[in-house]
Coordinates of C-alpha atoms in Angstrom, one line a residue:
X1 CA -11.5 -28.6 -16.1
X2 CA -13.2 -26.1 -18.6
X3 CA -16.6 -25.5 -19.9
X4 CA -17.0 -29.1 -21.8
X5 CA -15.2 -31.0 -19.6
X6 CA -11.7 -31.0 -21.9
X7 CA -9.3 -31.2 -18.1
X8 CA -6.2 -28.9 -17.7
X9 CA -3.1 -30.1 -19.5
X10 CA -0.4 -28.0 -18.2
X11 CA 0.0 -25.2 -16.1
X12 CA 3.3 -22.8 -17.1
X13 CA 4.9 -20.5 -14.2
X14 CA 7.6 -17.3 -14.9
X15 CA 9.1 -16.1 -12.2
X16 CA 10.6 -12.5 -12.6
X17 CA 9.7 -12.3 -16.2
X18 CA 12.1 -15.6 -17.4
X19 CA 10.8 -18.0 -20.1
X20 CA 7.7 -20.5 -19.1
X21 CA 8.2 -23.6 -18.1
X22 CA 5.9 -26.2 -16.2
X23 CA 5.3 -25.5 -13.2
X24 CA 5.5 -27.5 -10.0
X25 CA 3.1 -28.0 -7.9
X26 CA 5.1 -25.3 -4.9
X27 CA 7.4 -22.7 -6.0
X28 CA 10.8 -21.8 -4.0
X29 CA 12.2 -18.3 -4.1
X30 CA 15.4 -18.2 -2.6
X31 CA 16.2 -14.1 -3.6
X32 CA 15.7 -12.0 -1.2
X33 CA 13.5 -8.9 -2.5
X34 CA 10.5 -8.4 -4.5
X35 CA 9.6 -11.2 -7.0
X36 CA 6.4 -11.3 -9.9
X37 CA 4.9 -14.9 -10.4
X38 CA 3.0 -15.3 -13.9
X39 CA 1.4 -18.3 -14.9
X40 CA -1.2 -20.1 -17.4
X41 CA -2.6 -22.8 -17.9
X42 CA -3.4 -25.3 -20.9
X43 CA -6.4 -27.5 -21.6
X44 CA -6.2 -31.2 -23.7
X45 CA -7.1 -29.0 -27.0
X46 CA -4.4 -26.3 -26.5
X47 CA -6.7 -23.4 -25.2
X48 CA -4.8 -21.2 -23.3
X49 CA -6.2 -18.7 -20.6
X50 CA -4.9 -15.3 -20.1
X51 CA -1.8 -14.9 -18.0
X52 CA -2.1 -14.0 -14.6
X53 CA 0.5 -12.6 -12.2
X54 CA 1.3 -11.7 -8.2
X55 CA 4.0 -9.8 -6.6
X56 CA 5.9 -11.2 -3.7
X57 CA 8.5 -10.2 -1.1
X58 CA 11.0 -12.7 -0.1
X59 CA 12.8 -11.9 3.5
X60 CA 15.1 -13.7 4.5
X61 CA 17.0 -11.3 7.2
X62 CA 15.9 -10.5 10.6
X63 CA 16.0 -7.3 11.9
X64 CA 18.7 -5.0 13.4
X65 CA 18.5 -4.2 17.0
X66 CA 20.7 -1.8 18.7
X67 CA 20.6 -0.4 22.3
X68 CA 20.2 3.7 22.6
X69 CA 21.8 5.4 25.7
X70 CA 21.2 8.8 26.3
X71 CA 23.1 11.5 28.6
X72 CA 24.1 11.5 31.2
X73 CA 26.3 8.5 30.4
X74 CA 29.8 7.8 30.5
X75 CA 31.6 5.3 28.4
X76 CA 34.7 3.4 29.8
X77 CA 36.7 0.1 28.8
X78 CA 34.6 -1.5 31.7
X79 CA 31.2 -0.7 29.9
X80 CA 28.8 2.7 30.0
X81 CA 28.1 4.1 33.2
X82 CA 24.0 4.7 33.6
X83 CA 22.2 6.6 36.0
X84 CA 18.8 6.8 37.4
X85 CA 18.1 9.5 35.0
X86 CA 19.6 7.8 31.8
X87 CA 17.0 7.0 29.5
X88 CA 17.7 3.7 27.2
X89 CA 15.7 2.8 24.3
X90 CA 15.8 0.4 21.2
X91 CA 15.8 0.8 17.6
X92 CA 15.4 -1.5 15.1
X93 CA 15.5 -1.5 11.0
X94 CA 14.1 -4.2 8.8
X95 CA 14.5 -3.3 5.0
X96 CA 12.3 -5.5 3.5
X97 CA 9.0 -5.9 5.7
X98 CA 9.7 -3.8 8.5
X99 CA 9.7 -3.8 11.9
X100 CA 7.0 -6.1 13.9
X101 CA 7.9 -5.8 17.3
X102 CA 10.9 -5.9 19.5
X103 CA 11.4 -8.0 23.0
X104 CA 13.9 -6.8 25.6
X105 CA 14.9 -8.4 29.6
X106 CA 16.8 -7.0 32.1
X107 CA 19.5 -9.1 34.0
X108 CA 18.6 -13.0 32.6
X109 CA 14.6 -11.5 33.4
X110 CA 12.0 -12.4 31.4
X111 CA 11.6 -11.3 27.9
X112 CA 8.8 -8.7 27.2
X113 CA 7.5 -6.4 24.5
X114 CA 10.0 -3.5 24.9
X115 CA 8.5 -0.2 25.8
X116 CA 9.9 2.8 23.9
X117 CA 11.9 4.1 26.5
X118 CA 13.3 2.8 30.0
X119 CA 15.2 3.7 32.8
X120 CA 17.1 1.5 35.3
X121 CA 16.4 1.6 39.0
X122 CA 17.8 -0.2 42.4
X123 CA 21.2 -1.1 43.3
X124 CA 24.3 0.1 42.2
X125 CA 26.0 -2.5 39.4
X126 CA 26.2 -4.4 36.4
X127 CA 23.2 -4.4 34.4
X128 CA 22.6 -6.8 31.5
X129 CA 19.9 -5.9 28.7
X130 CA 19.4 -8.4 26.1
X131 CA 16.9 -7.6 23.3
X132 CA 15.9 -8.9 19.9
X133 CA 13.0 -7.7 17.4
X134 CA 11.3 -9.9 15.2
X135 CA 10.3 -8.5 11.3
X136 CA 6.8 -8.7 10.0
X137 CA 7.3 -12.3 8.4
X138 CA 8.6 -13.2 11.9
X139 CA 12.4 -13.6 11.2
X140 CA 13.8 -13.2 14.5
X141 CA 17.0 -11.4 15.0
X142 CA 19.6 -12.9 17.5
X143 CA 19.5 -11.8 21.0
X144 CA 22.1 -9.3 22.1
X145 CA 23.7 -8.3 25.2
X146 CA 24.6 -4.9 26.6
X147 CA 26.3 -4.8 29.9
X148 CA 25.9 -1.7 31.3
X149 CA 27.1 -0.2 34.8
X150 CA 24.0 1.0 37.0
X151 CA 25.2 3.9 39.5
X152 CA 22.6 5.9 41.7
X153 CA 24.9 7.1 44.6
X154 CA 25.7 10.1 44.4
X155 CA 29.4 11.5 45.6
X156 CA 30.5 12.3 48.9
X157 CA 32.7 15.5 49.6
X158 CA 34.2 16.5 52.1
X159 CA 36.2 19.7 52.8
X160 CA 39.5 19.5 54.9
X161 CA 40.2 22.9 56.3

Protein backbone atom coordinates (compact mmCIF):
# COMPACT_ATOMS: atom_id res chain seq x y z
CA UNK A 1 0.00 0.00 0.00
CA UNK A 2 0.78 3.86 0.03
CA UNK A 3 0.43 6.65 2.36
CA UNK A 4 -3.69 6.53 2.56
CA UNK A 5 -4.07 3.14 2.27
CA UNK A 6 -4.98 3.27 -1.82
CA UNK A 7 -3.06 -0.69 -2.35
CA UNK A 8 -0.70 -1.32 -5.38
CA UNK A 9 -2.45 -1.95 -8.68
CA UNK A 10 0.20 -3.11 -10.91
CA UNK A 11 3.66 -3.50 -10.86
CA UNK A 12 5.45 -3.09 -14.71
CA UNK A 13 8.96 -4.88 -15.39
CA UNK A 14 11.53 -4.03 -18.59
CA UNK A 15 14.02 -6.18 -19.09
CA UNK A 16 16.98 -4.77 -21.18
CA UNK A 17 15.21 -1.59 -21.94
CA UNK A 18 11.92 -3.37 -24.00
CA UNK A 19 8.46 -1.92 -23.42
CA UNK A 20 6.60 -2.47 -19.91
CA UNK A 21 4.50 -4.97 -19.33
CA UNK A 22 3.12 -6.53 -16.01
CA UNK A 23 5.19 -8.22 -14.33
CA UNK A 24 5.12 -11.73 -12.86
CA UNK A 25 5.61 -12.46 -9.77
CA UNK A 26 9.58 -14.31 -10.72
CA UNK A 27 11.36 -13.23 -13.73
CA UNK A 28 13.38 -15.85 -16.17
CA UNK A 29 16.47 -14.70 -18.03
CA UNK A 30 17.48 -17.26 -20.34
CA UNK A 31 20.53 -14.86 -22.14
CA UNK A 32 23.56 -15.47 -21.06
CA UNK A 33 25.39 -12.07 -20.27
CA UNK A 34 24.66 -8.87 -18.52
CA UNK A 35 20.89 -7.96 -18.20
CA UNK A 36 19.15 -4.38 -16.52
CA UNK A 37 15.76 -5.07 -14.73
CA UNK A 38 13.44 -1.75 -14.47
CA UNK A 39 10.31 -1.73 -12.90
CA UNK A 40 7.29 0.43 -11.23
CA UNK A 41 4.67 0.15 -9.73
CA UNK A 42 0.93 1.60 -9.81
CA UNK A 43 -1.53 2.41 -7.04
CA UNK A 44 -5.77 2.09 -7.44
CA UNK A 45 -5.57 6.08 -8.44
CA UNK A 46 -2.88 5.76 -11.12
CA UNK A 47 0.11 7.21 -9.06
CA UNK A 48 3.13 5.96 -10.37
CA UNK A 49 6.53 5.73 -8.43
CA UNK A 50 9.80 6.49 -9.97
CA UNK A 51 11.41 3.68 -11.95
CA UNK A 52 13.95 1.68 -10.41
CA UNK A 53 16.51 -0.65 -11.96
CA UNK A 54 19.33 -3.62 -11.21
CA UNK A 55 21.94 -5.10 -13.34
CA UNK A 56 22.35 -8.78 -13.59
CA UNK A 57 24.66 -11.45 -14.96
CA UNK A 58 23.24 -14.51 -16.40
CA UNK A 59 25.85 -17.67 -16.61
CA UNK A 60 24.95 -20.34 -17.92
CA UNK A 61 28.49 -22.00 -18.90
CA UNK A 62 30.86 -23.73 -16.71
CA UNK A 63 34.25 -23.18 -16.80
CA UNK A 64 37.20 -24.45 -19.01
CA UNK A 65 39.67 -26.74 -17.50
CA UNK A 66 42.74 -27.79 -19.22
CA UNK A 67 45.72 -29.82 -17.88
CA UNK A 68 49.40 -27.88 -18.07
CA UNK A 69 52.55 -30.16 -18.60
CA UNK A 70 55.73 -28.71 -18.37
CA UNK A 71 59.39 -29.95 -19.63
CA UNK A 72 60.71 -32.39 -19.42
CA UNK A 73 57.86 -34.17 -21.17
CA UNK A 74 57.56 -36.13 -24.14
CA UNK A 75 54.41 -36.61 -26.15
CA UNK A 76 53.73 -39.98 -27.96
CA UNK A 77 50.54 -41.69 -29.56
CA UNK A 78 50.46 -43.69 -26.21
CA UNK A 79 50.03 -40.47 -24.11
CA UNK A 80 52.91 -37.78 -22.54
CA UNK A 81 55.68 -39.19 -20.86
CA UNK A 82 56.15 -37.38 -17.10
CA UNK A 83 58.90 -37.50 -14.85
CA UNK A 84 59.54 -36.96 -11.28
CA UNK A 85 60.59 -33.51 -12.20
CA UNK A 86 57.61 -32.62 -14.51
CA UNK A 87 55.62 -30.04 -12.97
CA UNK A 88 51.63 -30.22 -13.98
CA UNK A 89 49.23 -27.60 -13.23
CA UNK A 90 45.61 -26.46 -14.21
CA UNK A 91 44.14 -23.59 -15.75
CA UNK A 92 40.80 -22.56 -15.95
CA UNK A 93 38.79 -19.50 -17.84
CA UNK A 94 35.26 -18.57 -17.00
CA UNK A 95 34.09 -15.36 -19.04
CA UNK A 96 31.29 -14.39 -17.32
CA UNK A 97 31.84 -14.74 -13.44
CA UNK A 98 35.15 -16.09 -13.24
CA UNK A 99 36.87 -18.70 -11.85
CA UNK A 100 35.76 -20.17 -8.19
CA UNK A 101 37.77 -22.91 -7.61
CA UNK A 102 39.01 -26.04 -9.35
CA UNK A 103 39.04 -29.88 -7.98
CA UNK A 104 41.58 -32.38 -9.32
CA UNK A 105 42.30 -36.57 -8.33
CA UNK A 106 44.89 -38.61 -9.17
CA UNK A 107 44.21 -42.26 -10.44
CA UNK A 108 40.12 -42.67 -9.50
CA UNK A 109 41.54 -40.84 -5.83
CA UNK A 110 39.60 -38.54 -4.22
CA UNK A 111 38.74 -35.15 -5.53
CA UNK A 112 40.46 -32.16 -3.77
CA UNK A 113 40.97 -28.50 -4.19
CA UNK A 114 43.76 -28.46 -6.76
CA UNK A 115 47.00 -26.94 -5.59
CA UNK A 116 48.68 -24.69 -8.17
CA UNK A 117 51.22 -26.90 -9.22
CA UNK A 118 51.97 -30.82 -8.70
CA UNK A 119 54.26 -33.33 -9.47
CA UNK A 120 53.81 -37.12 -9.68
CA UNK A 121 55.73 -39.56 -7.51
CA UNK A 122 56.06 -43.59 -7.07
CA UNK A 123 55.95 -46.28 -9.56
CA UNK A 124 56.56 -46.21 -13.00
CA UNK A 125 53.00 -46.12 -15.23
CA UNK A 126 49.91 -44.85 -16.24
CA UNK A 127 48.66 -42.05 -14.37
CA UNK A 128 45.14 -40.73 -14.61
CA UNK A 129 44.31 -36.94 -13.62
CA UNK A 130 40.82 -35.97 -13.72
CA UNK A 131 39.83 -32.33 -12.82
CA UNK A 132 36.97 -29.96 -13.08
CA UNK A 133 36.52 -26.25 -11.76
CA UNK A 134 33.43 -24.80 -10.80
CA UNK A 135 32.60 -20.77 -11.73
CA UNK A 136 31.50 -18.33 -9.09
CA UNK A 137 27.67 -19.06 -9.61
CA UNK A 138 28.76 -22.75 -9.13
CA UNK A 139 28.24 -24.10 -12.69
CA UNK A 140 30.42 -26.96 -12.69
CA UNK A 141 32.43 -27.96 -15.62
CA UNK A 142 32.54 -31.76 -16.63
CA UNK A 143 35.24 -33.84 -15.32
CA UNK A 144 38.18 -34.58 -17.63
CA UNK A 145 40.65 -37.17 -17.93
CA UNK A 146 44.33 -37.01 -18.80
CA UNK A 147 46.24 -40.19 -18.97
CA UNK A 148 49.59 -39.53 -18.60
CA UNK A 149 52.75 -42.05 -18.49
CA UNK A 150 54.63 -41.73 -15.05
CA UNK A 151 58.49 -42.77 -15.60
CA UNK A 152 61.24 -42.32 -12.74
CA UNK A 153 63.87 -44.91 -13.78
CA UNK A 154 66.39 -43.69 -15.20
CA UNK A 155 68.44 -45.56 -18.17
CA UNK A 156 70.84 -48.21 -17.99
CA UNK A 157 74.14 -48.18 -20.16
CA UNK A 158 76.31 -50.28 -20.68
CA UNK A 159 79.56 -50.17 -22.74
CA UNK A 160 80.63 -53.30 -24.76
CA UNK A 161 84.32 -53.05 -25.43
Amino acid sequence: GDGVGVWTAQTLLSVDAAAFAAAASTVSLSAEGAHVLSWFSRDLVDNAELVASTSVVVDLTPPLTVLLISTPSVAQASGTVVGPATVLSLSAQDAVSGVKDTFFALSTGVFALAPATFTLTGADGARVVAFYSRDNILNAGPVENITVLFDATPPVSTATI
